[in-house]
XYZ file of C-alpha atoms in Angstrom:
671
model
C -211.633 -203.956 -16.775
C -208.639 -204.446 -18.964
C -206.411 -201.457 -19.580
C -204.974 -201.377 -23.074
C -201.388 -200.159 -23.182
C -199.645 -198.995 -26.342
C -197.184 -201.438 -27.725
C -193.642 -200.335 -27.053
C -190.504 -201.092 -28.982
C -186.988 -201.027 -27.661
C -185.227 -197.726 -28.359
C -182.943 -197.606 -31.357
C -179.254 -197.353 -30.627
C -177.999 -193.783 -30.454
C -176.660 -192.545 -33.745
C -173.281 -190.858 -33.449
C -173.217 -187.213 -34.372
C -171.503 -186.342 -37.618
C -167.792 -186.210 -37.064
C -167.989 -187.988 -33.688
C -164.886 -188.558 -31.601
C -164.553 -192.155 -32.783
C -163.924 -190.996 -36.364
C -161.401 -188.286 -35.575
C -157.917 -188.554 -37.060
C -154.819 -187.769 -34.956
C -154.533 -184.386 -36.684
C -158.167 -183.592 -35.898
C -157.640 -184.531 -32.261
C -154.661 -182.184 -32.127
C -156.015 -179.235 -34.149
C -159.747 -179.735 -33.730
C -162.477 -181.579 -35.600
C -163.165 -178.785 -38.115
C -159.690 -177.281 -38.482
C -159.581 -177.546 -42.289
C -162.911 -175.815 -42.807
C -162.074 -173.296 -40.090
C -158.859 -172.382 -41.888
C -160.863 -171.644 -45.048
C -163.531 -169.662 -43.196
C -161.173 -167.656 -40.990
C -158.366 -167.243 -43.519
C -159.564 -163.969 -45.139
C -160.287 -162.320 -41.786
C -157.010 -163.526 -40.317
C -155.056 -162.097 -43.239
C -156.784 -158.710 -43.011
C -156.572 -158.456 -39.204
C -152.925 -159.505 -39.163
C -151.898 -157.434 -42.176
C -153.850 -154.257 -41.393
C -153.950 -154.178 -37.573
C -151.455 -156.441 -35.801
C -148.493 -155.989 -38.159
C -148.949 -152.175 -38.374
C -149.009 -151.924 -34.557
C -145.752 -153.915 -34.347
C -144.349 -151.782 -37.177
C -145.313 -148.676 -35.215
C -143.115 -149.848 -32.336
C -140.088 -150.022 -34.653
C -140.992 -146.710 -36.288
C -141.074 -144.995 -32.886
C -137.377 -145.826 -32.503
C -136.406 -143.958 -35.690
C -136.036 -140.367 -36.822
C -136.004 -138.723 -40.227
C -132.833 -136.834 -41.131
C -133.524 -135.448 -44.577
C -134.016 -138.410 -46.891
C -132.517 -140.867 -44.387
C -134.165 -142.699 -41.512
C -131.891 -143.123 -38.490
C -132.309 -145.445 -35.508
C -132.477 -143.363 -32.325
C -133.652 -145.896 -29.752
C -135.764 -144.338 -27.010
C -134.956 -140.726 -27.909
C -138.475 -140.046 -29.211
C -139.935 -141.222 -25.905
C -137.533 -139.299 -23.691
C -138.199 -136.168 -25.750
C -141.842 -136.331 -24.711
C -140.886 -135.808 -21.069
C -140.159 -132.163 -21.727
C -142.627 -131.674 -24.598
C -145.157 -129.088 -23.385
C -147.405 -129.643 -26.425
C -147.620 -133.370 -25.679
C -148.459 -132.672 -22.027
C -151.176 -130.253 -23.104
C -152.561 -132.773 -25.597
C -152.818 -135.553 -22.998
C -154.476 -133.179 -20.536
C -156.928 -131.988 -23.202
C -157.844 -135.575 -24.098
C -158.528 -136.422 -20.470
C -160.576 -133.271 -19.799
C -162.547 -133.669 -23.027
C -163.334 -137.323 -22.286
C -164.166 -136.947 -18.591
C -166.648 -134.091 -18.951
C -168.245 -135.555 -22.080
C -168.786 -138.971 -20.471
C -170.238 -137.528 -17.270
C -172.824 -135.517 -19.166
C -173.611 -138.320 -21.607
C -174.202 -140.836 -18.823
C -176.437 -138.533 -16.758
C -178.440 -137.054 -19.626
C -178.649 -140.378 -21.475
C -179.986 -142.055 -18.338
C -182.598 -139.323 -17.806
C -183.704 -139.592 -21.445
C -183.867 -143.398 -21.274
C -185.980 -143.299 -18.108
C -188.404 -140.845 -19.729
C -188.764 -142.998 -22.831
C -189.059 -146.196 -20.794
C -192.125 -144.863 -18.966
C -193.828 -143.640 -22.134
C -196.834 -145.653 -23.244
C -197.130 -144.367 -26.810
C -194.735 -143.036 -29.406
C -191.614 -144.407 -27.729
C -190.186 -145.958 -30.899
C -190.764 -142.792 -32.922
C -189.150 -140.484 -30.357
C -186.246 -142.895 -29.878
C -185.682 -142.793 -33.636
C -185.678 -138.984 -33.607
C -183.272 -138.839 -30.667
C -180.953 -141.187 -32.553
C -180.437 -138.671 -35.377
C -177.384 -136.841 -33.912
C -175.549 -140.151 -33.558
C -176.515 -141.203 -37.072
C -175.482 -138.161 -39.066
C -171.809 -137.903 -40.120
C -169.358 -136.162 -37.803
C -168.461 -133.681 -40.526
C -172.103 -132.581 -40.627
C -172.186 -132.249 -36.844
C -169.005 -130.193 -36.792
C -169.945 -127.761 -39.555
C -173.512 -127.318 -38.321
C -172.426 -126.431 -34.805
C -169.506 -124.384 -36.080
C -171.936 -122.226 -38.025
C -174.359 -122.015 -35.112
C -171.597 -120.884 -32.754
C -170.172 -118.324 -35.178
C -170.058 -115.008 -33.259
C -171.180 -112.982 -36.306
C -173.418 -115.195 -38.450
C -174.406 -117.873 -35.927
C -177.838 -118.073 -34.373
C -176.790 -119.126 -30.854
C -175.606 -115.671 -29.773
C -178.619 -113.990 -31.376
C -181.148 -116.272 -29.671
C -179.413 -116.066 -26.288
C -179.190 -112.274 -26.539
C -182.824 -111.801 -27.573
C -184.004 -114.113 -24.777
C -181.832 -112.433 -22.151
C -180.092 -115.698 -21.319
C -176.749 -114.631 -22.792
C -176.297 -111.526 -20.617
C -177.426 -113.574 -17.610
C -174.741 -116.168 -18.331
C -172.153 -113.397 -18.396
C -173.533 -111.945 -15.154
C -173.130 -115.193 -13.206
C -169.709 -115.882 -14.713
C -170.483 -118.824 -16.980
C -168.998 -116.782 -19.852
C -166.418 -114.025 -19.437
C -167.984 -111.596 -21.900
C -170.990 -111.206 -24.150
C -171.480 -111.773 -27.035
C -169.395 -114.904 -26.606
C -166.732 -116.046 -29.048
C -167.365 -119.740 -28.513
C -164.628 -121.286 -30.644
C -161.994 -118.522 -30.573
C -161.960 -117.872 -26.808
C -159.511 -120.248 -25.010
C -161.850 -120.371 -22.010
C -164.898 -121.351 -24.096
C -163.486 -123.500 -26.909
C -163.126 -126.677 -24.837
C -166.629 -126.406 -23.269
C -168.019 -125.793 -26.776
C -166.513 -128.946 -28.314
C -167.546 -130.937 -25.215
C -171.115 -129.690 -25.717
C -171.102 -130.857 -29.336
C -169.668 -134.257 -28.401
C -172.376 -134.624 -25.749
C -175.043 -133.687 -28.300
C -173.778 -136.371 -30.651
C -173.215 -139.014 -27.969
C -176.402 -138.825 -25.880
C -178.398 -140.971 -28.388
C -175.946 -143.892 -28.074
C -176.327 -143.888 -24.288
C -180.092 -143.415 -24.482
C -180.617 -146.387 -26.813
C -178.342 -148.744 -24.875
C -179.768 -147.690 -21.493
C -183.294 -148.094 -22.868
C -182.450 -151.641 -23.958
C -181.044 -152.298 -20.485
C -184.184 -150.963 -18.789
C -186.331 -153.307 -20.873
C -184.266 -156.250 -19.658
C -184.926 -155.508 -15.956
C -187.642 -157.755 -14.515
C -190.780 -155.661 -13.979
C -191.776 -157.995 -11.127
C -188.942 -156.566 -9.010
C -190.437 -153.071 -9.220
C -193.915 -154.392 -8.475
C -192.701 -156.266 -5.407
C -190.836 -153.180 -4.193
C -193.956 -151.033 -4.655
C -195.993 -153.516 -2.602
C -193.358 -153.245 0.136
C -193.739 -149.450 0.124
C -190.482 -148.515 -1.623
C -190.369 -144.984 -3.007
C -189.423 -144.263 -6.650
C -185.970 -143.144 -5.499
C -185.451 -146.360 -3.532
C -186.562 -148.455 -6.502
C -184.194 -146.478 -8.729
C -181.211 -146.940 -6.395
C -181.768 -150.575 -5.424
C -183.316 -152.046 -8.617
C -182.784 -149.853 -11.672
C -179.146 -148.891 -11.155
C -177.958 -152.418 -10.232
C -179.857 -153.802 -13.218
C -178.266 -151.254 -15.534
C -174.755 -151.544 -14.105
C -173.329 -154.001 -16.709
C -174.758 -152.027 -19.644
C -173.637 -148.719 -18.124
C -170.074 -149.935 -17.617
C -169.741 -151.392 -21.112
C -171.316 -148.356 -22.786
C -169.252 -145.861 -20.806
C -165.977 -147.690 -21.401
C -166.650 -148.079 -25.113
C -167.627 -144.419 -25.460
C -164.607 -143.344 -23.375
C -162.231 -145.139 -25.736
C -163.851 -143.447 -28.744
C -163.903 -140.018 -27.082
C -160.348 -140.197 -25.740
C -159.085 -140.897 -29.268
C -161.310 -138.340 -30.984
C -159.717 -136.432 -33.834
C -162.265 -135.550 -36.486
C -164.785 -133.559 -34.423
C -162.152 -131.362 -32.769
C -160.158 -130.899 -35.957
C -163.206 -129.899 -37.984
C -164.419 -127.441 -35.331
C -161.242 -125.805 -34.013
C -158.198 -127.608 -35.512
C -156.961 -127.755 -31.923
C -157.179 -123.994 -31.369
C -157.252 -121.331 -30.269
C -153.589 -121.924 -29.648
C -153.533 -125.470 -28.301
C -156.596 -125.080 -26.073
C -158.471 -128.040 -27.586
C -155.688 -130.082 -29.251
C -155.923 -133.751 -28.085
C -152.953 -136.099 -28.053
C -154.050 -137.627 -31.392
C -153.685 -134.215 -33.018
C -150.199 -133.892 -31.526
C -149.304 -137.255 -33.086
C -150.735 -136.144 -36.443
C -148.784 -132.885 -36.316
C -145.487 -134.646 -35.637
C -145.955 -137.549 -38.068
C -147.634 -135.884 -41.060
C -147.069 -132.145 -40.850
C -143.514 -132.245 -39.449
C -142.609 -135.438 -41.379
C -141.392 -137.231 -38.229
C -143.394 -140.481 -38.119
C -141.163 -141.844 -35.349
C -142.062 -138.985 -33.001
C -145.748 -139.310 -33.894
C -145.721 -143.073 -33.326
C -144.094 -142.524 -29.933
C -146.964 -140.229 -28.928
C -149.597 -142.843 -29.736
C -147.671 -145.711 -28.144
C -147.055 -143.797 -24.909
C -150.827 -143.566 -24.532
C -151.286 -147.277 -25.257
C -151.140 -148.376 -21.567
C -154.051 -146.071 -20.683
C -156.083 -147.350 -23.605
C -155.057 -150.929 -22.795
C -156.456 -150.660 -19.264
C -159.807 -149.491 -20.624
C -159.761 -152.184 -23.312
C -158.989 -155.001 -20.861
C -161.799 -153.938 -18.531
C -164.154 -153.617 -21.480
C -163.216 -157.042 -22.870
C -163.816 -158.669 -19.500
C -167.198 -156.980 -19.181
C -168.264 -157.879 -22.722
C -167.269 -161.529 -22.237
C -168.782 -161.806 -18.751
C -172.004 -163.365 -20.055
C -169.999 -166.113 -21.770
C -167.883 -166.895 -18.686
C -169.970 -166.216 -15.573
C -167.635 -168.263 -13.430
C -164.713 -166.006 -14.255
C -166.833 -162.974 -13.478
C -167.842 -164.422 -10.100
C -164.200 -165.139 -9.351
C -163.333 -161.527 -10.161
C -166.095 -160.285 -7.865
C -164.930 -162.540 -5.013
C -161.571 -160.774 -4.960
C -163.274 -157.766 -3.333
C -165.345 -157.723 -0.180
C -168.906 -156.323 -0.339
C -167.753 -153.140 1.411
C -164.901 -152.714 -1.084
C -167.242 -153.222 -4.025
C -169.591 -150.566 -2.664
C -166.765 -148.137 -2.015
C -164.882 -148.657 -5.298
C -167.213 -146.573 -7.561
C -167.100 -143.678 -5.097
C -163.308 -143.851 -4.913
C -163.103 -143.707 -8.713
C -165.548 -140.791 -8.856
C -163.714 -138.886 -6.110
C -160.349 -139.431 -7.775
C -161.671 -138.308 -11.169
C -163.220 -135.182 -9.675
C -159.978 -134.236 -7.940
C -158.034 -134.649 -11.185
C -160.619 -132.570 -13.067
C -160.465 -129.820 -10.454
C -156.703 -129.723 -10.859
C -156.708 -130.006 -14.662
C -159.555 -127.607 -15.499
C -160.463 -125.279 -12.620
C -162.049 -122.833 -15.086
C -164.526 -125.505 -16.291
C -165.302 -127.706 -13.329
C -167.602 -125.411 -11.361
C -169.495 -124.396 -14.503
C -170.025 -128.022 -15.487
C -171.094 -128.900 -11.942
C -173.609 -126.053 -11.955
C -175.158 -127.039 -15.291
C -175.258 -130.742 -14.435
C -176.624 -130.022 -10.987
C -179.557 -128.113 -12.467
C -180.582 -131.139 -14.560
C -180.238 -133.575 -11.664
C -182.079 -131.344 -9.171
C -184.978 -130.737 -11.547
C -185.339 -134.472 -12.224
C -185.114 -135.242 -8.494
C -187.694 -132.587 -7.580
C -190.226 -133.903 -10.081
C -189.661 -137.461 -8.847
C -190.008 -136.384 -5.209
C -193.258 -134.503 -5.828
C -194.712 -137.496 -7.660
C -193.635 -139.810 -4.828
C -195.192 -137.596 -2.112
C -198.468 -137.239 -3.998
C -198.653 -140.988 -4.626
C -197.915 -141.734 -0.956
C -200.742 -139.473 0.124
C -203.143 -141.317 -2.132
C -203.526 -138.561 -4.717
C -202.572 -140.740 -7.670
C -204.312 -138.513 -10.245
C -202.262 -135.491 -9.207
C -199.123 -137.623 -9.172
C -199.784 -138.732 -12.740
C -200.479 -135.151 -13.865
C -197.277 -133.835 -12.265
C -195.241 -136.744 -13.623
C -196.674 -136.378 -17.121
C -196.137 -132.601 -17.074
C -192.542 -132.893 -15.867
C -191.737 -135.625 -18.366
C -193.432 -133.677 -21.155
C -191.448 -130.499 -20.466
C -188.205 -132.468 -20.237
C -189.018 -134.355 -23.425
C -189.773 -131.151 -25.323
C -186.485 -129.650 -24.101
C -184.589 -132.783 -25.155
C -186.187 -132.854 -28.604
C -185.485 -129.139 -29.017
C -181.821 -129.687 -28.127
C -181.610 -132.595 -30.581
C -183.525 -131.139 -33.511
C -182.636 -127.427 -33.414
C -179.185 -127.805 -35.071
C -180.608 -130.144 -37.706
C -183.449 -127.746 -38.441
C -181.024 -124.835 -38.722
C -178.847 -126.835 -41.148
C -181.862 -127.631 -43.314
C -183.216 -124.086 -43.576
C -179.724 -122.641 -44.170
C -179.289 -124.980 -47.128
C -182.279 -123.274 -48.790
C -181.158 -119.678 -48.200
C -179.410 -117.485 -50.712
C -176.016 -115.990 -49.917
C -177.652 -112.570 -49.484
C -180.033 -113.947 -46.835
C -177.183 -115.601 -44.936
C -175.005 -112.462 -44.920
C -177.863 -110.094 -44.124
C -179.141 -112.367 -41.311
C -182.724 -112.074 -42.552
C -185.337 -114.774 -42.010
C -183.145 -116.908 -39.765
C -185.815 -119.490 -38.980
C -187.671 -119.573 -42.292
C -186.121 -118.681 -45.674
C -188.109 -116.135 -47.646
C -188.007 -117.065 -50.439
C -186.692 -120.607 -50.468
C -183.738 -120.930 -52.834
C -181.777 -123.765 -54.454
C -178.813 -121.491 -55.072
C -176.546 -123.371 -52.659
C -177.165 -126.743 -54.313
C -176.507 -125.270 -57.766
C -173.227 -123.716 -56.613
C -172.258 -126.914 -54.834
C -172.366 -129.093 -57.936
C -170.335 -126.650 -60.021
C -167.296 -127.918 -58.122
C -166.030 -131.384 -57.254
C -168.850 -132.300 -54.869
C -170.371 -134.820 -57.287
C -167.001 -136.569 -57.629
C -166.623 -136.739 -53.854
C -170.093 -138.253 -53.583
C -169.277 -140.976 -56.120
C -165.946 -141.691 -54.404
C -167.679 -142.086 -51.050
C -170.258 -144.475 -52.482
C -167.594 -146.617 -54.167
C -165.350 -146.810 -51.095
C -168.231 -147.436 -48.680
C -169.817 -150.194 -50.769
C -166.522 -151.936 -51.535
C -165.321 -151.909 -47.923
C -168.755 -153.057 -46.713
C -168.782 -156.030 -49.091
C -165.299 -157.058 -47.926
C -166.245 -156.728 -44.256
C -169.581 -158.507 -44.686
C -168.185 -161.535 -46.532
C -165.169 -161.975 -44.268
C -167.171 -161.369 -41.074
C -169.884 -163.870 -42.054
C -167.316 -166.606 -42.663
C -165.236 -165.879 -39.568
C -168.254 -165.320 -37.333
C -169.735 -168.667 -38.290
C -166.428 -170.453 -37.711
C -166.049 -168.946 -34.232
C -169.652 -169.715 -33.321
C -169.946 -173.273 -34.676
C -166.698 -174.941 -35.735
C -164.430 -176.840 -33.385
C -160.737 -176.010 -33.800
C -157.755 -175.202 -31.653
C -157.202 -171.491 -31.094
C -160.811 -170.402 -31.550
C -160.903 -168.843 -28.083
C -157.693 -166.884 -28.668
C -158.905 -165.691 -32.056
C -162.194 -164.528 -30.516
C -160.308 -162.466 -27.941
C -158.082 -161.051 -30.693
C -161.128 -159.998 -32.682
C -162.609 -158.296 -29.643
C -159.342 -156.487 -28.879
C -159.023 -155.206 -32.436
C -162.710 -154.206 -32.352
C -162.051 -151.657 -29.590
C -158.574 -150.670 -30.811
C -158.688 -146.954 -31.749
C -157.719 -145.742 -35.195
C -155.315 -143.283 -33.564
C -152.854 -146.164 -33.108
C -153.085 -147.217 -36.743
C -153.128 -144.163 -38.978
C -149.335 -143.619 -38.889
C -148.223 -147.214 -39.688
C -151.034 -147.611 -42.226
C -149.966 -144.372 -43.905
C -146.440 -145.789 -44.170
C -147.817 -149.107 -45.443
C -149.903 -147.448 -48.154
C -146.939 -145.286 -49.166
C -144.719 -148.366 -49.339
C -147.024 -150.222 -51.718
C -147.822 -147.129 -53.795
C -151.480 -146.756 -52.830
C -151.384 -143.312 -51.233
C -153.773 -140.844 -52.882
C -155.791 -143.794 -54.142
C -159.290 -144.932 -53.279
C -157.865 -148.440 -52.885
C -155.970 -147.263 -49.812
C -159.310 -146.466 -48.146
C -160.928 -149.714 -49.308
C -158.076 -151.631 -47.674
C -157.875 -149.473 -44.545
C -161.566 -149.260 -43.646
C -161.860 -152.965 -42.667
C -159.536 -152.163 -39.742
C -162.509 -150.678 -37.893
C -165.452 -152.371 -39.649
C -164.316 -156.013 -39.871
C -163.616 -156.708 -36.152
C -166.931 -155.173 -35.119
C -168.840 -157.018 -37.844
C -167.248 -160.340 -36.875
C -167.963 -159.863 -33.183
C -171.572 -158.947 -33.837
C -172.181 -161.912 -36.156
C -170.703 -164.373 -33.669
C -173.553 -163.423 -31.338
C -176.149 -163.834 -34.094
C -174.863 -167.228 -35.223
C -174.803 -168.493 -31.632
C -178.470 -167.528 -31.271
C -179.486 -169.808 -34.165
C -180.375 -173.326 -32.890
C -177.618 -175.778 -33.772
C -180.205 -178.578 -34.156
C -181.193 -177.211 -37.557
C -177.677 -177.652 -38.890
C -177.261 -181.048 -37.253
C -180.436 -182.245 -38.964
C -179.130 -181.017 -42.311
C -175.788 -182.756 -41.729
C -177.560 -186.038 -40.854
C -179.524 -185.749 -44.108
C -176.259 -185.612 -46.055
C -175.704 -181.874 -46.366
C -172.129 -180.618 -46.072
C -171.128 -178.065 -43.437
C -170.697 -175.443 -46.162
C -174.105 -176.321 -47.578
C -175.729 -176.028 -44.145
C -174.081 -172.642 -43.693
C -175.359 -171.420 -47.050
C -178.858 -172.925 -46.970
C -179.754 -172.890 -43.262
C -177.665 -170.361 -41.337
C -177.383 -167.423 -43.734
C -181.153 -167.129 -44.384
C -181.829 -167.192 -40.630
C -179.081 -164.641 -39.980
C -180.488 -161.982 -42.335
C -181.257 -159.550 -39.460
C -177.665 -159.815 -38.260
C -176.277 -159.430 -41.761
C -178.421 -156.349 -42.344
C -177.261 -154.861 -39.047
C -173.633 -155.468 -40.012
C -174.155 -153.963 -43.450
C -175.817 -150.919 -41.885
C -173.038 -150.339 -39.354
C -170.140 -150.909 -41.738
C -171.657 -148.866 -44.544
C -172.378 -145.843 -42.361
C -169.010 -146.052 -40.588
C -167.240 -146.079 -43.939
C -169.488 -143.268 -45.180
C -168.610 -141.087 -42.174
C -164.889 -141.907 -41.791
C -162.571 -138.898 -41.725
C -159.144 -139.594 -40.193
C -157.821 -142.178 -42.671
C -159.242 -140.313 -45.664
C -157.760 -137.045 -44.370
C -154.284 -138.585 -43.929
C -154.182 -140.802 -47.040
C -155.804 -138.575 -49.689
C -154.537 -135.220 -50.930
C -155.706 -135.140 -54.569
C -158.999 -133.313 -54.924
C -160.436 -135.843 -57.385
C -159.911 -138.739 -54.928
C -161.366 -137.138 -51.802
C -164.391 -138.509 -50.017
C -167.243 -136.336 -48.762
C -165.974 -135.615 -45.207
C -162.510 -134.571 -46.414
C -163.864 -132.769 -49.459
C -166.253 -130.707 -47.360
C -163.417 -129.770 -45.032
C -161.398 -128.516 -48.013
C -164.223 -126.125 -48.963
C -163.085 -123.811 -46.168
C -160.320 -121.395 -47.210
C -158.780 -119.760 -44.173
C -161.455 -117.636 -42.529
C -163.804 -117.890 -45.519
C -166.551 -120.376 -44.583
C -169.223 -120.983 -47.263
C -172.018 -121.617 -44.763
C -174.733 -122.063 -47.360
C -172.847 -124.595 -49.458
C -171.681 -126.494 -46.370
C -175.268 -126.655 -45.126
C -176.455 -127.947 -48.510
C -173.621 -130.481 -48.604
C -174.394 -131.572 -45.044
C -178.024 -132.153 -45.953
C -177.118 -134.244 -48.996
C -174.553 -136.241 -47.006
C -176.994 -136.931 -44.157
C -180.043 -138.007 -46.153
C -178.723 -141.452 -47.250
C -177.538 -142.289 -43.731
C -180.800 -141.193 -42.106
C -182.813 -143.225 -44.606
C -180.680 -146.302 -43.974
C -181.100 -146.013 -40.227
C -184.796 -145.327 -40.588
C -185.110 -148.559 -42.545
C -182.886 -150.561 -40.211
C -183.642 -149.056 -36.785
C -184.939 -152.413 -35.520
C -181.754 -154.152 -36.633
C -179.679 -151.380 -35.041
C -181.300 -151.995 -31.659
C -180.754 -155.746 -32.023
C -177.112 -155.125 -32.883
C -176.491 -152.947 -29.848
C -178.168 -155.375 -27.432
C -177.472 -158.802 -28.953
C -174.170 -158.673 -30.766
C -172.259 -155.518 -29.980
C -172.884 -155.282 -26.245
C -173.721 -158.780 -25.082
C -171.260 -160.509 -27.377
């Protein structure tokens, strides 16, 4: 029998890729194949990053060596730095920043991990509950601050009333968690710091929950199944599979959150303004006081620059972790520097050192925090142990019932903690002034009233709303256009210096605004833009553009390059391929960037607070803060304003929740 074989033809000679090495000019070999196009694409971002971040930081160094004497500025060398050695307020500010950050991060990691584990094991409704839990992180900081400030008010707040009626408040006083009852949460030096830490934890838990949940999804389920077959208990699976699998995400998330928390200004300022006394004043507030209130920008710049080494250590570690996936060899080299025993011991050494410092820095807080945190951990461990014992004994039905009951109770408690302040804000917005003062119908207005909204719009609130929309949209458009061009260039184009520029973008992404507000204030004053909305439009890309660029680099890298190569072979230009092929495929990334930049600009407080003083140019966060006159706090109007400020942001995140999750896992965290 004859076997018919298909006729074969010799393969065609390989066609050189567009712009192959044989066609490169000497300049292209030296600067890179795509250096001309890269210069066009990166130019706008380079100008903004250099002009608004790098140059101001260098300018801040020179400013820190000067001092204002009346109308003259005098060079004083290192005098501003040496003066900090004996500055008790500076010492207190640094200590407050450390205490605030350490306690907040501990609670956010533990509670965020517990919440993520509960959601991960849910079979139904996980996306809905995750969206609800995300609300505290979504709403503006000014809303968070004023809502909790009203709740913690010793006279009109609901926290003391509910704790008294339930008997919990007197019990807290009996065991020493509070010195007296009813508690004065924000005016008692012993309670003010724990109160602002609590609010920061409330706002930060969602960020940890979402990122940890994404990390749990990435862990291979086959590892847990194999461990179960081998007889491993839930605790053993958690210690040997879950925690190691989450370690990279936990480190990146904790470092990123620590940088934000350590440089926090707006939440503490809006709640306590650093008081009572200096009990809650962080180092950023000390810098603001010296530079803006005392008109000594050199002294203020010295405060921020002295803290730069601490921030730099965190930033360097974070950058290495975020780039580890791109350079696994470098990561392996870093791991080989330590022996296995040293790697196991290092986390415990860091924890032990941090605990010792906390015990020394805040002896009045540490045992209370340990008690509260211990209760959460013990309860979670007990439920897990009971489930494990029942499952081992073969009573799987009872184990499921106990596990479901424990998870259900914990989930209800978590949702209550998340939603109670938001519910209180909403119902307060629909109370009349008489109801608020008389403390009637705390949980349900009777009757519902629109009095607060009517009073709100008799002032400048409408102008503030328009200003916020204009600034947010304009800064978002700038960031989106520049980030799309620069992100594509870094992901696709070949040019010398691309690696260095990528690192620069990442460094500026995590650079805190505390280092920039003084030199940017001087820059805006020098070009005559202070008290102008243009100052905010120019300043906001300092924190939106680096993040947007870094996120889009990850999205563009995920798009197959073959599609562009095919378009280039067919005669399309690189710019045409970018416009016709890449941008349509990158719509999820572009929407995520637009969502992040728009909401960050909508919520920004520090720059707007420093740059704007005219009432007609204020944005919503600063305008709402100016509604408070001394001890007179219009709770009803602030609640109504908070509701109106939050609604657009919540709607945007409700629409783009899927893109938010992609951004946190694909672009922002993985890089």
